[in-house]
C-alpha positions as a Python dict, from the first residue, in 0.01 Angstrom:
ca = {
    (1, 'X'): (0, 0, 0),
    (2, 'X'): (-325, -138, -139),
    (3, 'X'): (-377, -504, -219),
    (4, 'X'): (-642, -600, -473),
    (5, 'X'): (-787, -947, -520),
    (6, 'X'): (-1025, -1027, -803),
    (7, 'X'): (-1275, -1311, -814),
    (8, 'X'): (-1568, -1435, -1019),
    (9, 'X'): (-1411, -1521, -1350),
    (10, 'X'): (-1512, -1847, -1519),
    (11, 'X'): (-1628, -2003, -1845),
    (12, 'X'): (-1969, -1884, -1962),
    (13, 'X'): (-2171, -1916, -2281),
    (14, 'X'): (-2227, -1625, -2512),
    (15, 'X'): (-2525, -1421, -2399),
    (16, 'X'): (-2468, -1511, -2038),
    (17, 'X'): (-2376, -1298, -1739),
    (18, 'X'): (-2095, -1280, -1486),
    (19, 'X'): (-2022, -1064, -1187),
    (20, 'X'): (-1660, -992, -1106),
    (21, 'X'): (-1558, -866, -766),
    (22, 'X'): (-1246, -697, -638),
    (23, 'X'): (-1163, -681, -269),
    (24, 'X'): (-926, -410, -151),
    (25, 'X'): (-719, -408, 165),
    (26, 'X'): (-430, -221, 315),
    (27, 'X'): (-536, 131, 229),
    (28, 'X'): (-808, 392, 263),
    (29, 'X'): (-1046, 256, 2),
    (30, 'X'): (-1266, 561, -18),
    (31, 'X'): (-992, 782, -161),
    (32, 'X'): (-926, 557, -457),
    (33, 'X'): (-1081, 565, -798),
    (34, 'X'): (-1119, 209, -923),
    (35, 'X'): (-1103, 57, -1266),
    (36, 'X'): (-1137, -266, -1455),
    (37, 'X'): (-907, -353, -1741),
    (38, 'X'): (-874, -665, -1953),
    (39, 'X'): (-609, -835, -2158),
    (40, 'X'): (-682, -1092, -2426),
    (41, 'X'): (-413, -1331, -2553),
    (42, 'X'): (-171, -1151, -2781),
    (43, 'X'): (-325, -811, -2714),
    (44, 'X'): (-243, -515, -2495),
    (45, 'X'): (-425, -450, -2172),
    (46, 'X'): (-725, -226, -2235),
    (47, 'X'): (-963, -15, -2033),
    (48, 'X'): (-1308, -155, -1955),
    (49, 'X'): (-1474, 56, -1686),
    (50, 'X'): (-1392, 297, -1405),
    (51, 'X'): (-1567, 455, -1109),
    (52, 'X'): (-1471, 752, -896),
    (53, 'X'): (-1411, 737, -522),
    (54, 'X'): (-1772, 813, -427),
    (55, 'X'): (-1943, 606, -695),
    (56, 'X'): (-2105, 909, -855),
    (57, 'X'): (-1908, 907, -1179),
    (58, 'X'): (-1835, 619, -1417),
    (59, 'X'): (-1672, 564, -1753),
    (60, 'X'): (-1698, 271, -1994),
    (61, 'X'): (-1519, 150, -2300),
    (62, 'X'): (-1751, 185, -2598),
    (63, 'X'): (-1789, -186, -2670),
    (64, 'X'): (-1919, -261, -2319),
    (65, 'X'): (-2155, 34, -2277),
    (66, 'X'): (-2504, -90, -2201),
    (67, 'X'): (-2378, -440, -2120),
    (68, 'X'): (-2139, -389, -1827),
    (69, 'X'): (-2193, -197, -1506),
    (70, 'X'): (-1931, -100, -1250),
    (71, 'X'): (-2023, -35, -888),
    (72, 'X'): (-1854, -5, -551),
    (73, 'X'): (-1937, -63, -188),
    (74, 'X'): (-1712, 159, 23),
    (75, 'X'): (-1838, 0, 343),
    (76, 'X'): (-1708, -339, 224),
    (77, 'X'): (-1404, -210, 29),
    (78, 'X'): (-1519, -381, -287),
    (79, 'X'): (-1574, -291, -648),
    (80, 'X'): (-1777, -505, -885),
    (81, 'X'): (-1825, -542, -1257),
    (82, 'X'): (-2159, -682, -1369),
    (83, 'X'): (-2121, -820, -1720),
    (84, 'X'): (-2432, -904, -1922),
    (85, 'X'): (-2486, -1019, -2280),
    (86, 'X'): (-2134, -1154, -2291),
    (87, 'X'): (-1966, -1210, -2625),
    (88, 'X'): (-1671, -1429, -2722),
    (89, 'X'): (-1466, -1113, -2776),
    (90, 'X'): (-1504, -1037, -2405),
    (91, 'X'): (-1275, -1331, -2333),
    (92, 'X'): (-972, -1203, -2143),
    (93, 'X'): (-802, -1181, -1808),
    (94, 'X'): (-977, -905, -1615),
    (95, 'X'): (-776, -687, -1380),
    (96, 'X'): (-888, -461, -1100),
    (97, 'X'): (-691, -140, -1053),
    (98, 'X'): (-681, 149, -808),
    (99, 'X'): (-549, 501, -816),
    (100, 'X'): (-520, 760, -543),
    (101, 'X'): (-376, 1049, -742),
    (102, 'X'): (-622, 1104, -1027),
    (103, 'X'): (-960, 1270, -982),
    (104, 'X'): (-1271, 1122, -1140),
    (105, 'X'): (-1301, 786, -1313),
    (106, 'X'): (-984, 767, -1521),
    (107, 'X'): (-960, 555, -1832),
    (108, 'X'): (-587, 558, -1894),
    (109, 'X'): (-386, 259, -1782),
    (110, 'X'): (-104, 487, -1671),
    (111, 'X'): (-332, 656, -1419),
    (112, 'X'): (-347, 348, -1198),
    (113, 'X'): (-79, 261, -948),
    (114, 'X'): (-218, -56, -789),
    (115, 'X'): (-318, -376, -969),
    (116, 'X'): (-465, -712, -885),
    (117, 'X'): (-348, -1044, -1024),
    (118, 'X'): (-642, -1087, -1257),
    (119, 'X'): (-927, -1330, -1306),
    (120, 'X'): (-993, -1526, -1625),
    (121, 'X'): (-1317, -1479, -1813),
    (122, 'X'): (-1386, -1712, -2106),
    (123, 'X'): (-1695, -1675, -2323),
    (124, 'X'): (-1780, -1964, -2554),
    (125, 'X'): (-1976, -1920, -2874),
}
């Protein structure tokens, strides 16, 4: 059983940057692909970024390509999401997720079997 704890969310002005972190415990971190999802008020949870177990493959949602970067440190059991050039539409609760049964960097929400509690990101205009 893997436990995921996100941190780093806060209020930031448009154009600013944030770095979200997710700490994993309770499992063998290196076998998990990791993902970030977000959910804005009144909307469904959506894919943001994913990274495979070794960090050699990543996927991004189109609207964040070139602005966000996902990375992982398997020695520290952490995955991070560097968010630059933030926009008000990036406002959401951001969730870290893990999967140990899908190869690669999966984008589908149904591919993930472990979830964190989320961290709030608010971008003001």
